[in-house]
């Protein structure tokens, strides 16, 4: 049996999420309000606000979990044995050939069924 106990970090996490959302909204609103400023200045302001929001979110429990997941995913991607160019080309050719064959089969079935239904109903187009 597990009991979920709310810890102070969870309440602080809520505050951090609210501050991050406020930073992101401030970046969007500020970008529109200061449209008369240089695009470079506005872009730097938005990048700084987004970086601050992401930095703050990285300190939350979900943020730490996400960062750990991203690190583990990167390690797993390094373990993947990627196909060679030749294997990729051959597989692509096989998929394209199978697609064309299935399209022809379905086109033929559609034509046959169209003729059968037209014959049975007497409504030939």
Coordinates of N, CA and C in Angstrom, one line a residue, residues 17-100:
X17 N 5.8 26.4 -11.7 CA 5.0 26.2 -12.9 C 4.3 27.5 -13.2
X18 N 3.6 28.1 -12.2 CA 2.9 29.4 -12.4 C 3.8 30.5 -12.9
X19 N 5.0 30.6 -12.2 CA 6.0 31.6 -12.6 C 6.5 31.4 -14.1
X20 N 6.7 30.1 -14.4 CA 7.2 29.8 -15.8 C 6.1 30.2 -16.8
X21 N 4.8 29.9 -16.5 CA 3.8 30.2 -17.4 C 3.7 31.7 -17.5
X22 N 3.8 32.4 -16.4 CA 3.8 33.9 -16.5 C 5.0 34.4 -17.3
X23 N 6.1 33.8 -17.2 CA 7.3 34.3 -18.0 C 7.0 34.0 -19.5
X24 N 6.4 32.9 -19.8 CA 6.1 32.6 -21.2 C 5.1 33.6 -21.8
X25 N 4.0 33.8 -21.0 CA 3.0 34.7 -21.4 C 3.6 36.2 -21.5
X26 N 4.4 36.5 -20.6 CA 5.1 37.8 -20.7 C 5.9 38.0 -21.9
X27 N 6.6 36.9 -22.4 CA 7.4 36.9 -23.6 C 6.5 37.1 -24.8
X28 N 5.3 36.5 -24.8 CA 4.4 36.6 -26.0 C 3.8 38.0 -26.0
X29 N 3.3 38.4 -24.8 CA 2.7 39.8 -24.8 C 3.7 40.9 -25.0
X30 N 4.9 40.7 -24.4 CA 5.9 41.7 -24.6 C 6.4 41.8 -26.0
X31 N 6.4 40.7 -26.7 CA 6.8 40.7 -28.1 C 5.8 41.5 -29.0
X32 N 4.5 41.5 -28.6 CA 3.5 42.2 -29.4 C 3.5 43.7 -28.9
X33 N 3.6 43.9 -27.6 CA 3.5 45.3 -27.1 C 4.7 46.1 -27.6
X34 N 5.9 45.6 -27.7 CA 7.1 46.3 -28.1 C 7.4 46.1 -29.6
X35 N 6.4 46.1 -30.4 CA 6.6 45.8 -31.8 C 7.4 46.9 -32.5
X36 N 7.5 48.1 -31.9 CA 8.2 49.2 -32.5 C 9.7 49.0 -32.2
X37 N 10.1 48.2 -31.3 CA 11.5 47.9 -31.1 C 12.1 47.0 -32.2
X38 N 13.4 47.0 -32.2 CA 14.1 46.1 -33.2 C 13.7 44.6 -33.0
X39 N 13.7 43.9 -34.1 CA 13.4 42.5 -34.1 C 14.4 41.8 -33.2
X40 N 15.7 42.2 -33.4 CA 16.8 41.5 -32.6 C 16.5 41.7 -31.1
X41 N 16.2 42.9 -30.7 CA 15.9 43.1 -29.2 C 14.8 42.3 -28.8
X42 N 13.7 42.2 -29.5 CA 12.5 41.4 -29.1 C 12.9 39.9 -29.1
X43 N 13.6 39.5 -30.1 CA 14.0 38.1 -30.2 C 14.9 37.7 -29.0
X44 N 15.8 38.5 -28.6 CA 16.7 38.3 -27.5 C 15.8 38.2 -26.2
X45 N 14.9 39.1 -26.1 CA 14.0 39.1 -24.9 C 13.2 37.9 -24.8
X46 N 12.7 37.4 -25.9 CA 11.9 36.2 -25.9 C 12.7 35.0 -25.6
X47 N 13.9 34.9 -26.2 CA 14.8 33.8 -25.9 C 15.2 33.8 -24.4
X48 N 15.5 35.0 -23.8 CA 15.9 35.0 -22.4 C 14.7 34.6 -21.5
X49 N 13.5 35.0 -21.9 CA 12.3 34.6 -21.1 C 12.1 33.1 -21.2
X50 N 12.2 32.6 -22.4 CA 12.0 31.1 -22.6 C 13.0 30.3 -21.8
X51 N 14.3 30.8 -21.9 CA 15.4 30.1 -21.2 C 15.2 30.2 -19.7
X52 N 14.7 31.3 -19.2 CA 14.5 31.4 -17.8 C 13.3 30.5 -17.3
X53 N 12.3 30.4 -18.2 CA 11.1 29.5 -17.8 C 11.6 28.1 -17.9
X54 N 12.3 27.7 -18.9 CA 12.8 26.3 -18.9 C 13.8 26.0 -17.8
X55 N 14.6 26.9 -17.5 CA 15.5 26.7 -16.3 C 14.8 26.5 -15.0
X56 N 13.8 27.3 -14.9 CA 12.9 27.2 -13.6 C 12.2 25.9 -13.6
X57 N 11.7 25.5 -14.8 CA 10.9 24.2 -14.9 C 11.9 23.0 -14.7
X58 N 13.1 23.2 -15.0 CA 14.1 22.1 -14.8 C 14.3 21.8 -13.4
X59 N 14.0 22.7 -12.5 CA 14.2 22.5 -11.1 C 13.0 21.8 -10.4
X60 N 11.9 21.6 -11.1 CA 10.7 20.9 -10.6 C 10.9 19.4 -10.6
X61 N 10.1 18.7 -9.9 CA 10.2 17.2 -9.9 C 9.9 16.7 -11.3
X62 N 8.9 17.2 -12.0 CA 8.7 16.7 -13.4 C 9.9 17.1 -14.3
X63 N 10.4 18.2 -14.1 CA 11.6 18.7 -14.9 C 12.8 17.8 -14.7
X64 N 13.0 17.4 -13.4 CA 14.2 16.5 -13.2 C 13.9 15.1 -13.8
X65 N 12.7 14.7 -13.7 CA 12.3 13.4 -14.3 C 12.5 13.4 -15.8
X66 N 12.1 14.6 -16.4 CA 12.2 14.7 -17.9 C 13.7 14.7 -18.3
X67 N 14.5 15.4 -17.5 CA 15.9 15.5 -17.9 C 16.6 14.1 -17.7
X68 N 16.2 13.4 -16.7 CA 16.7 12.0 -16.5 C 16.3 11.2 -17.7
X69 N 15.0 11.3 -18.1 CA 14.5 10.5 -19.2 C 15.2 10.8 -20.5
X70 N 15.5 12.1 -20.7 CA 16.2 12.6 -21.9 C 17.6 12.0 -22.0
X71 N 18.3 12.0 -20.8 CA 19.7 11.5 -20.8 C 19.7 10.0 -21.0
X72 N 18.7 9.2 -20.4 CA 18.6 7.8 -20.7 C 18.2 7.5 -22.1
X73 N 17.4 8.3 -22.7 CA 17.0 8.1 -24.1 C 18.2 8.3 -25.0
X74 N 19.0 9.3 -24.7 CA 20.2 9.6 -25.5 C 21.2 8.4 -25.4
X75 N 21.3 7.8 -24.3 CA 22.2 6.6 -24.1 C 21.6 5.5 -24.9
X76 N 20.3 5.3 -24.9 CA 19.7 4.2 -25.7 C 19.8 4.4 -27.2
X77 N 19.7 5.6 -27.6 CA 19.9 5.9 -29.1 C 21.3 5.6 -29.5
X78 N 22.3 5.8 -28.7 CA 23.6 5.4 -29.0 C 23.8 3.9 -29.2
X79 N 23.0 3.1 -28.6 CA 23.1 1.7 -28.6 C 22.4 1.1 -29.9
X80 N 21.6 1.9 -30.6 CA 20.9 1.5 -31.8 C 21.9 1.2 -32.9
X81 N 21.7 0.1 -33.6 CA 22.5 -0.3 -34.8 C 21.7 0.2 -36.0
X82 N 22.2 1.3 -36.6 CA 21.5 1.9 -37.7 C 21.8 1.2 -38.9
X83 N 20.8 1.1 -39.9 CA 21.0 0.4 -41.1 C 21.9 1.2 -42.0
X84 N 22.6 0.4 -42.9 CA 23.5 1.0 -43.8 C 22.7 1.7 -44.9
X85 N 23.4 2.5 -45.8 CA 22.7 3.2 -46.9 C 22.1 2.1 -47.8
X86 N 22.8 1.1 -48.1 CA 22.3 0.0 -49.0 C 21.1 -0.7 -48.4
X87 N 21.1 -1.0 -47.2 CA 19.9 -1.6 -46.5 C 18.7 -0.7 -46.6
X88 N 18.9 0.6 -46.3 CA 17.8 1.5 -46.4 C 17.3 1.7 -47.8
X89 N 18.1 1.7 -48.8 CA 17.7 1.8 -50.2 C 16.9 0.6 -50.6
X90 N 17.4 -0.6 -50.2 CA 16.7 -1.8 -50.6 C 15.3 -1.9 -49.9
X91 N 15.3 -1.5 -48.6 CA 14.0 -1.6 -47.9 C 13.0 -0.6 -48.4
X92 N 13.5 0.6 -48.8 CA 12.6 1.6 -49.4 C 12.1 1.1 -50.7
X93 N 12.9 0.5 -51.5 CA 12.5 0.0 -52.8 C 11.4 -1.1 -52.6
X94 N 11.6 -2.0 -51.6 CA 10.6 -3.1 -51.4 C 9.3 -2.5 -50.9
X95 N 9.3 -1.5 -50.0 CA 8.1 -0.9 -49.6 C 7.4 -0.2 -50.7
X96 N 8.1 0.5 -51.6 CA 7.5 1.2 -52.7 C 6.9 0.2 -53.7
X97 N 7.6 -0.9 -53.9 CA 7.1 -2.0 -54.8 C 5.8 -2.6 -54.2
X98 N 5.8 -2.9 -53.0 CA 4.6 -3.5 -52.3 C 3.5 -2.5 -52.4
X99 N 3.7 -1.2 -52.2 CA 2.7 -0.2 -52.3 C 2.1 -0.2 -53.7
X100 N 2.9 -0.2 -54.7 CA 2.4 -0.2 -56.1 C 1.6 -1.4 -56.4

